[in-house]
XYZ file of C-alpha atoms in Angstrom:
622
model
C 22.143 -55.373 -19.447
C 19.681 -52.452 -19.135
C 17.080 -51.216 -16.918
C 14.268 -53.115 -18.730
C 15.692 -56.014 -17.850
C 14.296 -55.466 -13.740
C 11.093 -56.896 -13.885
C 9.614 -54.034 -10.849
C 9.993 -51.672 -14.014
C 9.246 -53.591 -17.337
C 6.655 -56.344 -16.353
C 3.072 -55.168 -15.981
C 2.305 -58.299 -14.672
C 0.345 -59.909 -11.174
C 4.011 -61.088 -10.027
C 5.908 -57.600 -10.823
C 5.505 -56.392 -7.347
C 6.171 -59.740 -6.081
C 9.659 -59.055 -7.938
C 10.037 -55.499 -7.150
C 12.577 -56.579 -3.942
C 14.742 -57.640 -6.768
C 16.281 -54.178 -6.488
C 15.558 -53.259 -3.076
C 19.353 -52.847 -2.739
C 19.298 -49.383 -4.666
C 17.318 -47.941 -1.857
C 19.797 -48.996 0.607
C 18.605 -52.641 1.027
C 19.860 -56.275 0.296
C 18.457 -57.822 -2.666
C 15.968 -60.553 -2.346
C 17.595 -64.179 -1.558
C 21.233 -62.502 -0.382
C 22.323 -63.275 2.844
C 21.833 -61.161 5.512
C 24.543 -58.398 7.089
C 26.177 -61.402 9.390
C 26.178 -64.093 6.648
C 23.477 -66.206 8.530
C 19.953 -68.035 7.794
C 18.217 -67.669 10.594
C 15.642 -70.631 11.354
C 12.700 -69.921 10.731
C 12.634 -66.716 8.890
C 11.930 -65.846 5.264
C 13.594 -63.924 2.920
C 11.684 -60.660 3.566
C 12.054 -60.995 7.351
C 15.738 -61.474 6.933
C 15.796 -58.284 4.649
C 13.440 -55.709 5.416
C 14.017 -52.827 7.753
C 12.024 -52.734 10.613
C 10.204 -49.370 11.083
C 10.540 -47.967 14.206
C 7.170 -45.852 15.823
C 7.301 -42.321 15.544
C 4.792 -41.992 18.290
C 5.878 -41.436 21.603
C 3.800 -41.255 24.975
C 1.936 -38.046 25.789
C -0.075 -35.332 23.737
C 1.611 -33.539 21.155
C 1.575 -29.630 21.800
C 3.012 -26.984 19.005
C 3.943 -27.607 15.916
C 7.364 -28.850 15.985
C 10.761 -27.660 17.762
C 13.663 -25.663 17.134
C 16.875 -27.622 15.525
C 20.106 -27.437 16.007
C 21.443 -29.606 13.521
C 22.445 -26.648 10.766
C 22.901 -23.724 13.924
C 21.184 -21.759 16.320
C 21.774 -18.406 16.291
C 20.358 -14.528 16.206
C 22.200 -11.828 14.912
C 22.362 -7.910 14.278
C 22.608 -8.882 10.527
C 19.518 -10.926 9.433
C 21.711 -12.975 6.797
C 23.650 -13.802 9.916
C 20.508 -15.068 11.613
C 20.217 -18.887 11.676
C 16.864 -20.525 13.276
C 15.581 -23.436 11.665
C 12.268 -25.744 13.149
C 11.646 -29.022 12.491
C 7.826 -29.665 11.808
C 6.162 -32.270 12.602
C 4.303 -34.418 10.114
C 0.651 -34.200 11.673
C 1.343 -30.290 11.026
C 2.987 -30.148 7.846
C -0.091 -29.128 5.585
C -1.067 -26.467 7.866
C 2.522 -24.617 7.411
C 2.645 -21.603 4.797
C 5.534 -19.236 4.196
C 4.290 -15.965 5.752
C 2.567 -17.808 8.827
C 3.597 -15.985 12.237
C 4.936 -18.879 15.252
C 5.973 -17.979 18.730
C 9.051 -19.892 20.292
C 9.192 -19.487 24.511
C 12.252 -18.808 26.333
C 12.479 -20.654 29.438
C 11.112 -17.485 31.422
C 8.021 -15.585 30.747
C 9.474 -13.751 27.571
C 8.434 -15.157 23.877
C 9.594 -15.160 20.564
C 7.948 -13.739 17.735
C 8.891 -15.007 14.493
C 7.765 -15.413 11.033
C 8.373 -18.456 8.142
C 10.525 -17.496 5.420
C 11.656 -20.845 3.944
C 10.126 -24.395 3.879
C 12.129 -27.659 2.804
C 11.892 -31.293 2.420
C 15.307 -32.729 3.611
C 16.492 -36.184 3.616
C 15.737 -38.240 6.684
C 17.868 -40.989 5.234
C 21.074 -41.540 3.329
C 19.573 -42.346 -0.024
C 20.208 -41.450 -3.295
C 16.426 -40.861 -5.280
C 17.503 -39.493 -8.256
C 17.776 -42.609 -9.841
C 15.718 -43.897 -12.824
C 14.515 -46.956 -10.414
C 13.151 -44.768 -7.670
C 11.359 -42.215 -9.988
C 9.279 -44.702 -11.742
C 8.655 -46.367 -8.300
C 7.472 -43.120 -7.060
C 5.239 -42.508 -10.335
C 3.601 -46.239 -9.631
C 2.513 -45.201 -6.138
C -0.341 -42.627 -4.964
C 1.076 -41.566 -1.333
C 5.036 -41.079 -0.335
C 5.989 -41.817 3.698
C 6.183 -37.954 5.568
C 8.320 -40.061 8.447
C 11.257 -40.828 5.661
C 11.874 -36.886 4.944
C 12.574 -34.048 7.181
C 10.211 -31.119 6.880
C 12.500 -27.911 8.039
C 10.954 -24.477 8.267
C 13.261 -21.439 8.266
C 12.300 -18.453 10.626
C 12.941 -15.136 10.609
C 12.440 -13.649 14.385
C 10.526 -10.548 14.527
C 10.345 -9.424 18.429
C 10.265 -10.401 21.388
C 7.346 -10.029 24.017
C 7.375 -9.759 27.311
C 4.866 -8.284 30.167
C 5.119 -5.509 32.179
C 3.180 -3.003 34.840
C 2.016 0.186 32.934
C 1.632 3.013 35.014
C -1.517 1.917 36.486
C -0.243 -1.099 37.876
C -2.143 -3.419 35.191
C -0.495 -5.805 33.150
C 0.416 -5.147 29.450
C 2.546 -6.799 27.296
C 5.243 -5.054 24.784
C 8.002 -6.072 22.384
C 11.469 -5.066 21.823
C 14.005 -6.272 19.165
C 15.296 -9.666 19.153
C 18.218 -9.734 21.636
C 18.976 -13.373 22.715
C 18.490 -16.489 21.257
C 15.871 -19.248 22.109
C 16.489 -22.278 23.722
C 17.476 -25.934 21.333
C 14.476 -28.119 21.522
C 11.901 -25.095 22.216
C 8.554 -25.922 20.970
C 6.792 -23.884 18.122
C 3.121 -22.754 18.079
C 1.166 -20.797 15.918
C 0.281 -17.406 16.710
C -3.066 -17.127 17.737
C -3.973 -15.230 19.919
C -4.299 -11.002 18.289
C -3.044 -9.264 21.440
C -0.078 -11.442 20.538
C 0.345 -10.436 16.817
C -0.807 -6.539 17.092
C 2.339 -6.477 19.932
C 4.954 -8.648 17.614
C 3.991 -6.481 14.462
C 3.509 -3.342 16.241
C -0.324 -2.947 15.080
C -2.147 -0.130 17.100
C -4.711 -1.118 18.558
C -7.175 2.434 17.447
C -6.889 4.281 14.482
C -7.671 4.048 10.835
C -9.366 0.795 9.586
C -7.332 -0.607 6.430
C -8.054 -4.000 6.171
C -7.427 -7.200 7.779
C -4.084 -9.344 8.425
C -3.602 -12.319 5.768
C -0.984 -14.526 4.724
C -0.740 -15.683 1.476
C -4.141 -14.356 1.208
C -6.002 -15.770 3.638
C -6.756 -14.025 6.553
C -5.170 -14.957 9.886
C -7.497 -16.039 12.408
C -7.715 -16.364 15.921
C -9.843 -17.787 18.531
C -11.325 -14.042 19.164
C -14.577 -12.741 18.487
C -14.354 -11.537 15.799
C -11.279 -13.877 14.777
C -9.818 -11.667 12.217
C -6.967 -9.034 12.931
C -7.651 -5.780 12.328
C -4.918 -3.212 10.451
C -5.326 0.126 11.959
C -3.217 3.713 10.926
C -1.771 5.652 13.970
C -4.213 8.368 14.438
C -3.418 10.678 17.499
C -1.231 12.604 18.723
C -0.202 10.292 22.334
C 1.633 7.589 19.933
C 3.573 10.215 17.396
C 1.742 12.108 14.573
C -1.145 10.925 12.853
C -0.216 9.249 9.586
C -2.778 10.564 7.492
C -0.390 14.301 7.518
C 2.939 12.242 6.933
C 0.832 11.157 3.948
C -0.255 8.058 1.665
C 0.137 6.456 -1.522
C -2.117 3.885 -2.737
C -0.323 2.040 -5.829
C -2.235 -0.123 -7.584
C -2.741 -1.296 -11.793
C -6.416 -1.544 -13.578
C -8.722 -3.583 -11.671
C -6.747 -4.169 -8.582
C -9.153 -2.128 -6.377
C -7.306 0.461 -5.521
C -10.738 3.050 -5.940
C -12.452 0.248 -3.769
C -9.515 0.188 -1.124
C -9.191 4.246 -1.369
C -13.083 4.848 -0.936
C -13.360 2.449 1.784
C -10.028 4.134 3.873
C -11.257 7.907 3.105
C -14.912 7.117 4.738
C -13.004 6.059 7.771
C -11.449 9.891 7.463
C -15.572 11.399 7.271
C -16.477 9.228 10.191
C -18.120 11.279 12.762
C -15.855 10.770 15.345
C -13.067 11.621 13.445
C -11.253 15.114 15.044
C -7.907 16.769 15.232
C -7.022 19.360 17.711
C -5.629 22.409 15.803
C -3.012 25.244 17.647
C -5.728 27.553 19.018
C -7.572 24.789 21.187
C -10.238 23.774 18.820
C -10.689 19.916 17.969
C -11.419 19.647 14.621
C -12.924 17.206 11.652
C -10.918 17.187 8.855
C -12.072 18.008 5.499
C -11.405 15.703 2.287
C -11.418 17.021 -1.267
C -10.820 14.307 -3.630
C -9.974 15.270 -7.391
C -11.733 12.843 -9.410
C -11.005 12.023 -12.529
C -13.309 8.943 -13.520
C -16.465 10.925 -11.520
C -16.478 8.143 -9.207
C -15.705 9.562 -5.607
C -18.759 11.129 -5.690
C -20.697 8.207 -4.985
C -19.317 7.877 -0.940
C -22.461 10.618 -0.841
C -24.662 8.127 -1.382
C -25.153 4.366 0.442
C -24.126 0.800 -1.273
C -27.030 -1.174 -1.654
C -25.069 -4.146 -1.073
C -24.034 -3.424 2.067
C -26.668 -5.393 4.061
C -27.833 -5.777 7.892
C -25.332 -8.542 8.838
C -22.144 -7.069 6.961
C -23.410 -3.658 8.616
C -23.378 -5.116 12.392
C -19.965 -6.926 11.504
C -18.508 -3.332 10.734
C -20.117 -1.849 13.799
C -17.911 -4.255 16.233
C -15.177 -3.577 14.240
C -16.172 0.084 14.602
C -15.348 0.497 11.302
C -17.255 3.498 9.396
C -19.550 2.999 6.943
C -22.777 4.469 4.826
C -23.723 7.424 2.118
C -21.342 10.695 3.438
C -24.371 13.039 3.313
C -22.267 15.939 3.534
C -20.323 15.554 0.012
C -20.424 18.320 -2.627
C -19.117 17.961 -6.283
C -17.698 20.881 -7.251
C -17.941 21.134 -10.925
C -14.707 23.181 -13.091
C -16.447 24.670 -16.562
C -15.521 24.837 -19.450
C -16.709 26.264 -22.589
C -18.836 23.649 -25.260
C -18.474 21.279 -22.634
C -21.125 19.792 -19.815
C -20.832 17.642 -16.759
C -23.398 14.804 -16.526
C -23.249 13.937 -13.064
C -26.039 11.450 -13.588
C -23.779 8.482 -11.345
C -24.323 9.917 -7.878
C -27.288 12.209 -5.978
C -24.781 14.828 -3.980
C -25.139 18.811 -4.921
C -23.187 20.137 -7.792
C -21.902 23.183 -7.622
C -19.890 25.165 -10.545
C -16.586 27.129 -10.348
C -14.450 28.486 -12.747
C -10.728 29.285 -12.787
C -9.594 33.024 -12.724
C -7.122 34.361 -14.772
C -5.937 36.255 -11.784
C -4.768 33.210 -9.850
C -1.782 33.347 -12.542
C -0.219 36.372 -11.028
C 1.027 34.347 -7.965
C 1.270 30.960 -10.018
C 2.448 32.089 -13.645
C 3.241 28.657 -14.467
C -0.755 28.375 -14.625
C -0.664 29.842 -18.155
C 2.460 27.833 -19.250
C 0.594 26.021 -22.409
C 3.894 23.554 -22.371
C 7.319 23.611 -21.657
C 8.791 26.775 -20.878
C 13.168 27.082 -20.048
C 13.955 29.623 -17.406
C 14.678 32.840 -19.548
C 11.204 32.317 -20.778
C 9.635 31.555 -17.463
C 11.244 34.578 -16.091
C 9.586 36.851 -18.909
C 6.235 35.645 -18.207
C 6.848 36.562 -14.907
C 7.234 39.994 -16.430
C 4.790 40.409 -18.929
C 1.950 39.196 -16.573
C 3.664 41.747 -13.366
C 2.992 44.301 -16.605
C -0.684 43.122 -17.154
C -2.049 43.490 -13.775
C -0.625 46.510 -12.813
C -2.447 47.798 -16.086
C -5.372 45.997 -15.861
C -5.966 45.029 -12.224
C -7.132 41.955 -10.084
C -9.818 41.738 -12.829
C -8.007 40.838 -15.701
C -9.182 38.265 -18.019
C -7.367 35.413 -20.330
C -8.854 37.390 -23.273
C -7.436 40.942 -22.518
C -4.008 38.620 -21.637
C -3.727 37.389 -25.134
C -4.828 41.100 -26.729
C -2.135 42.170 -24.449
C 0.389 39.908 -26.107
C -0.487 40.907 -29.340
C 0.643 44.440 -28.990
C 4.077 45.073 -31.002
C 4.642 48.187 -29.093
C 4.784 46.063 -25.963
C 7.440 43.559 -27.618
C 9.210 46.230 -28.795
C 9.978 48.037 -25.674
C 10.541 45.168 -23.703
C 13.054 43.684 -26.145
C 15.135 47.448 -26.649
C 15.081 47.844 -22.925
C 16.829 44.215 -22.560
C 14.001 42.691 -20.222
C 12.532 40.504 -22.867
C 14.380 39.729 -26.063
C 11.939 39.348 -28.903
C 12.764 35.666 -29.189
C 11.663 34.753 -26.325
C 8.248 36.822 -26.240
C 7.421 34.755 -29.191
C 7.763 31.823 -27.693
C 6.076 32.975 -24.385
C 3.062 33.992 -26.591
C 3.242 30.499 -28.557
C 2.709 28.760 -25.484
C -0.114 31.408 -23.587
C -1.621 31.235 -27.034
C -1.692 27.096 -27.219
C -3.922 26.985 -23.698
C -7.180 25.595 -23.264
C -9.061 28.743 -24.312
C -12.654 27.620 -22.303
C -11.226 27.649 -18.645
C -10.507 30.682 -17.525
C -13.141 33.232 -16.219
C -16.495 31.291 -17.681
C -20.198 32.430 -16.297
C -19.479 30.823 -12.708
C -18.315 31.619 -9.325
C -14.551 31.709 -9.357
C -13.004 28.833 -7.031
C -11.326 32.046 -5.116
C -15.097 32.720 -4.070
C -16.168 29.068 -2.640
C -13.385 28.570 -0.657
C -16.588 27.767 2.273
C -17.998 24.974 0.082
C -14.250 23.724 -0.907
C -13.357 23.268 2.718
C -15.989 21.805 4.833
C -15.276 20.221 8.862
C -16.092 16.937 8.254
C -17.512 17.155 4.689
C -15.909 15.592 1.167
C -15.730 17.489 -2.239
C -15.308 16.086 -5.138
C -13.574 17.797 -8.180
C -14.417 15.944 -10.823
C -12.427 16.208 -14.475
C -13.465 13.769 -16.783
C -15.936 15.865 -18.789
C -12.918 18.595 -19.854
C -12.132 18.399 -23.045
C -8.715 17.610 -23.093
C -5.956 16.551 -20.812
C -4.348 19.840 -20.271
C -7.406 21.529 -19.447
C -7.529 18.603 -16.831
C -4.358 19.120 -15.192
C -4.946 23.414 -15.589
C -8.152 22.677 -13.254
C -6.405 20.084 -10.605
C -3.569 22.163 -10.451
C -5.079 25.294 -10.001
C -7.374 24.177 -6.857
C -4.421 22.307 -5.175
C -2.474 24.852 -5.793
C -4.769 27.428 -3.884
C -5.038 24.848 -0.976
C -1.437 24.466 -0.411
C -0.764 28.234 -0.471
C -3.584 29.222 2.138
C -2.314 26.546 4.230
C 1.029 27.311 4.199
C 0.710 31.339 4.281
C 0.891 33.264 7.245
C -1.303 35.498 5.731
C -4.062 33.362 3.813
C -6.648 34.683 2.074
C -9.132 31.978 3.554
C -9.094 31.196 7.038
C -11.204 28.668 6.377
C -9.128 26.515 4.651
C -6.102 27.309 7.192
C -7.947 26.424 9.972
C -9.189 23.263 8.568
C -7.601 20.089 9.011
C -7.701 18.522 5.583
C -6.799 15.246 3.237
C -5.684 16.151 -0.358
C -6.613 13.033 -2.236
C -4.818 12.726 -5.727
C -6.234 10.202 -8.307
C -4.016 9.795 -11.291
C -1.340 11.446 -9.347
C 1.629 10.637 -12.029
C -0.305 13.333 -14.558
C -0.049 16.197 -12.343
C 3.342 15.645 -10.017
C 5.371 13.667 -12.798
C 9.443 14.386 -12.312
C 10.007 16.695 -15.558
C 12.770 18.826 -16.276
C 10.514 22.065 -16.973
C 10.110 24.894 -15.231
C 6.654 24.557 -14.675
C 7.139 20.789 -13.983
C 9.976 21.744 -11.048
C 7.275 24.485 -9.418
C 4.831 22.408 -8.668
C 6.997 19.461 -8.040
C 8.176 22.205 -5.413
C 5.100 23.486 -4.119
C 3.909 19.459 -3.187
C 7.107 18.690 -1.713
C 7.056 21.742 0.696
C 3.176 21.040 1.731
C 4.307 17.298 2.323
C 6.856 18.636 4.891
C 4.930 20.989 6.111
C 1.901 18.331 6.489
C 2.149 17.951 10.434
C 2.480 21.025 11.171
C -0.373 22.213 9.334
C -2.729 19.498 9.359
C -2.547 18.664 5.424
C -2.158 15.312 4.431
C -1.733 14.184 1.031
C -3.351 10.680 -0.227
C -1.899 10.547 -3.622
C -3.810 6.951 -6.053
C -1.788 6.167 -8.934
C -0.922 3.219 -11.023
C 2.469 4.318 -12.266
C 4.362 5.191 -8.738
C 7.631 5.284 -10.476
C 6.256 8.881 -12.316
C 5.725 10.418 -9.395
C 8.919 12.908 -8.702
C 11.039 11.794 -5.828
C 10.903 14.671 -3.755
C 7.243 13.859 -3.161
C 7.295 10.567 -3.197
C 10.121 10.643 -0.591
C 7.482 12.157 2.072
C 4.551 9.476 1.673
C 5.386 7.411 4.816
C 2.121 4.835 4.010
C 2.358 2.787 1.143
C -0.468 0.875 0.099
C 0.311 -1.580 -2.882
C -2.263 -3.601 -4.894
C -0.926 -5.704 -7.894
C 0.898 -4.097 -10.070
C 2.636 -6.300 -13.194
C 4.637 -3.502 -14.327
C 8.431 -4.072 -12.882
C 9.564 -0.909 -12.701
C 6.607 0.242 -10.896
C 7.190 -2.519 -8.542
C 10.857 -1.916 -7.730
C 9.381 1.752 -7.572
C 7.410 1.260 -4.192
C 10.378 0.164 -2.447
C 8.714 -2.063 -0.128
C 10.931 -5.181 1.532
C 11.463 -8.040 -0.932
C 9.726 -10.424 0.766
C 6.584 -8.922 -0.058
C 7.557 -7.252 -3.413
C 7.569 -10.638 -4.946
C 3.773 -11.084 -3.433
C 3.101 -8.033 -5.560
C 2.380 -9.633 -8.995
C 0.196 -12.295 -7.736
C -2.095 -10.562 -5.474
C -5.511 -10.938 -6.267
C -8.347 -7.882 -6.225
C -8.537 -5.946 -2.936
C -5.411 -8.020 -1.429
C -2.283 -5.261 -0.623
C 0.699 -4.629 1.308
C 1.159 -1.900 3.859
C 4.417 -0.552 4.553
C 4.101 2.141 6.443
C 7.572 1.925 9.264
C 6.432 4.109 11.709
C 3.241 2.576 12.109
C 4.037 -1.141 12.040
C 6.009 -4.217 10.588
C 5.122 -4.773 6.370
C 2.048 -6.700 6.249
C -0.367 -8.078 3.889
C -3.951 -7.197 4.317
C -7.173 -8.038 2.267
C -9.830 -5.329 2.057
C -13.286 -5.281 2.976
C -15.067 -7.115 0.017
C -18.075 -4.608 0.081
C -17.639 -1.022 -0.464
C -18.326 1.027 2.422
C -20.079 3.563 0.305
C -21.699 3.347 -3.255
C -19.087 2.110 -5.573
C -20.551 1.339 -9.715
């Protein structure tokens, strides 16, 4: 005999589901016309009444509150060690379809305390003892629409988060606050959803004020609450009551082509320009920070101008948010020449100002004039040859006269029969000097050692835009020149612009992996060093660094060790993924995140989060 023989399977026709009790008995039943348990016909009934299970009502007295209750049927427990950590909720079926992984819950204890607590796991589990992965039972299933939520279990794991509890502050008013999770809730406690934002800000450790981001979401979808407005705001620690602000411990905004990460950074650097933005410096003075963006798609300078499609209601929405927004007026795009080339600058209406590099900044950063790769004998007889040069030719000495300079064979000579430069080496010194972008240095315009006033502006943005150079080298020689003389005046006690020391300022990065890529060059490992030491010396000297890249895992791990705020849109590359090192959790959210959806991980600001971004641009953005 084989399964074709059941009619409830083969026959298609009216009296198959007349027949289907044939083989009720799979399901845990008696099959149609056996007697019952006992052995007995009972007057009266039929063969179905004998038969059947009676369904017993789900529904009990009273109005249902939460969304389910803890269980103890698989443990109850909280523990140092999260994979020690058992808390498991049963969910009721009228909530079921409301439940996503990521969704925040609070569980009371039986005082005033709470428990905040987050889904990790969902799972259908067997209500009864049934065995359904039978050949029967599938092709039952696949002749009915709807399945019965009462015969399964719906179990939701938890991870607990915090726990709240009020207190007086100092001025006697209520507040509540959150500490680690130190005893475990009550069997039978009753779940609800977190709703109310006070609530979640306190369990995630959100600040209240600070730097806009974004808004809370789960699974992409914003949480909501029963606030005006409902959504939760994401905010960056920005004073000096509640620890350092974050923009000096730095940021990194990770994020592959067209995740938004130029959206997301342009919206979180206006918030930086906004007017009430200020930072008290060590002689008294509260100050606006400056933000010079290098730009290497000539897009940033756009935030000078407004977005069109930023309209009256959107606008009002922002304002109760009091999130900043509009055209900075005060931006400047500070324009690097270079010989047979031209910068359009037809995509945005700020002033454009021109600077070129002097050969002069060399003598403190010889690794300028590095054309490529240079090992450390070599690097040290550059040193020499350009200490040589401007003692001969002074503070006013040109790439030209440099490379006439090389060319003497008295000079290579004498250095190589006095043992300070072996011959070999000066050739390869003058190989690479000789191989560098020959337009950049000292063209007809001011030198960037001259506009260190329009660089460095209270309150003002310049952009340094690179896309017109001609080639990539010439890109990095201009972006790593101007950084360059921004970290050393703010790190000097003895700058040469006390404009720029006195200045709080944001040093935003596009393309970051070009210029701070872990190489093992000399040139490379200086200004791998010179980042590294203006990352730790950020809070101390008001310099924060807001590096944009889409290849994090370039960026050399002394710098990337500093950046305490990670902001990461999708990214499909796995290295650059496992790069990040954000919890796994939300590393595997990563992939699948849709345009202007990220995760912040910044630890001493708040719990990891998701957050979706404004979908308008808070300035003009093409």
């Amino acid at each position: 005999m084989t399964l074709e023989d059941f009619s409830d399977v083969t026959d298609d026709t009216g009296g198959s589901e007349a027949q289907s009790d044939s083989v009720s008995s799979a399901d845990g039943g008696t099959a149609t016309g056996a007697p019952d348990g006992d052995g007995d016909d009972r007057e009266g009934g039929t063969d179905d009444n004998r038969n059947s299970f009676e369904r017993i009502a789900a529904d009990v007295e009273g109005d249902d509150t939460g969304m389910g209750a803890l269980s103890v049927s698989q443990g109850l427990r909280v523990a140092e060690d999260d994979e020690e950590t058992t808390l498991r909720a049963f969910i009721t079926t009228g909530n079921r379809e409301a439940v996503r992984i990521g969704k925040y819950l609070l569980v009371p204890y039986p005082d005033d305390e709470t428990l905040f607590c987050r889904i990790t796991g969902l799972e259908y589990a067997q209500e009864f003892n049934a065995d359904d992965a039978t050949e029967i039972h599938a092709r039952r299933m696949m002749r009915q629409s709807t399945f019965e939520e009462r015969d399964y279990k719906f179990m939701a794991d938890l991870e607990p988060v915090a726990v709240l509890y009020e207190e007086y502050d100092d001025e006697g008013e209520v507040e509540l606050n959150r500490r680690m999770t130190d005893r475990v809730p009550k069997p039978g406690a009753i779940l609800k959803q977190a709703t109310d934002s006070e609530q979640i800000k306190t369990g995630l450790n959100i600040p209240e004020d600070g730097v806009f981001l974004g808004h809370l979401s789960v699974g992409g979808e914003k949480v909501e609450t029963a606030a005006q407005p409902p959504t939760i705001d994401y905010r960056l620690t920005d004073d000096y009551e509640s620890g350092d602000p974050l923009v000096f411990r730095h940021t990194l905004v990770a994020g592959g082509t067209g995740s938004g990460k130029t959206h997301a950074s342009k919206n979180i650097l206006r918030q930086y320009l906004s007017d009430e933005r200020a930072y008290p410096m060590d002689d008294g003075r509260t100050v606006s920070p400056a933000v010079v963006q290098f730009d290497p798609q000539d897009e940033y300078a756009q935030m000078h101008d407004d977005n069109p499609e930023l309209d009256d209601g959107f606008a009002r929405k922002l304002e109760r948010e009091n999130v900043a927004y509009g055209g900075v007026d005060d931006t400047i795009a500070l324009v690097p020449t270079e010989d047979g080339t031209s910068y359009p600058g037809e995509g945005h209406r700020a002033e454009q100002i021109q600077f070129t590099v002097p050969f002069s900044m060399t003598k403190a950063r010889p690794w300028l004039v590095a054309g490529s790769s240079l090992n450390d004998n070599q690097y040290s007889g550059l040193q020499t040859l350009l200490n040589r040069f401007f003692r001969q030719y002074g503070e006013s000495g040109t790439y030209s006269q440099f490379k006439s300079f090389l060319d003497d064979p008295a000079l290579k000579e004498e250095l190589d029969e006095s043992g300070r430069v072996h011959e070999a080496t000066f050739d390869a010194i003058k190989r690479r000097v000789f191989g560098m972008p020959s337009g950049i240095f000292d063209q007809s315009a001011k030198p960037i050692t001259e506009l260190d006033h329009q660089l460095v502006r209270p309150g003002g943005l310049t952009v340094v835009p690179t896309y017109h150079l001609s080639s990539s080298r010439a890109k990095e020689l201009c972006v790593l020149a101007v950084s360059a003389y921004l970290i050393d005046n703010k790190l000097s006690n003895a700058p040469d612009s006390d404009r720029i020391k006195e200045t709080p300022m944001v040093l935003g990065m596009d393309e970051a992996h070009n210029f701070l890529a872990d190489a093992d060059t000399v040139q490379a490992r200086k200004v791998v060093q010179k980042f590294t030491e203006a990352a730790k010396q950020g809070r101390k000297e008001r310099l924060g660094l807001f590096l944009i890249t889409q290849d994090p895992q370039d960026i050399a791990d002394p710098v990337f060790k500093q950046l305490n705020t990670k902001l990461v849109l999708n990214l499909g590359d796995e290295d650059a993924i496992n790069s990040v090192n954000i919890p796994a959790n939300l590393q595997s959210k990563v992939p699948y995140m849709e345009k202007g959806q990220f995760v912040v991980y910044s630890p001493d600001n708040s719990e990891p989060v998701e957050l979706i971004g404004l979908p308008t641009c808070l300035t003009r953005h093409d």
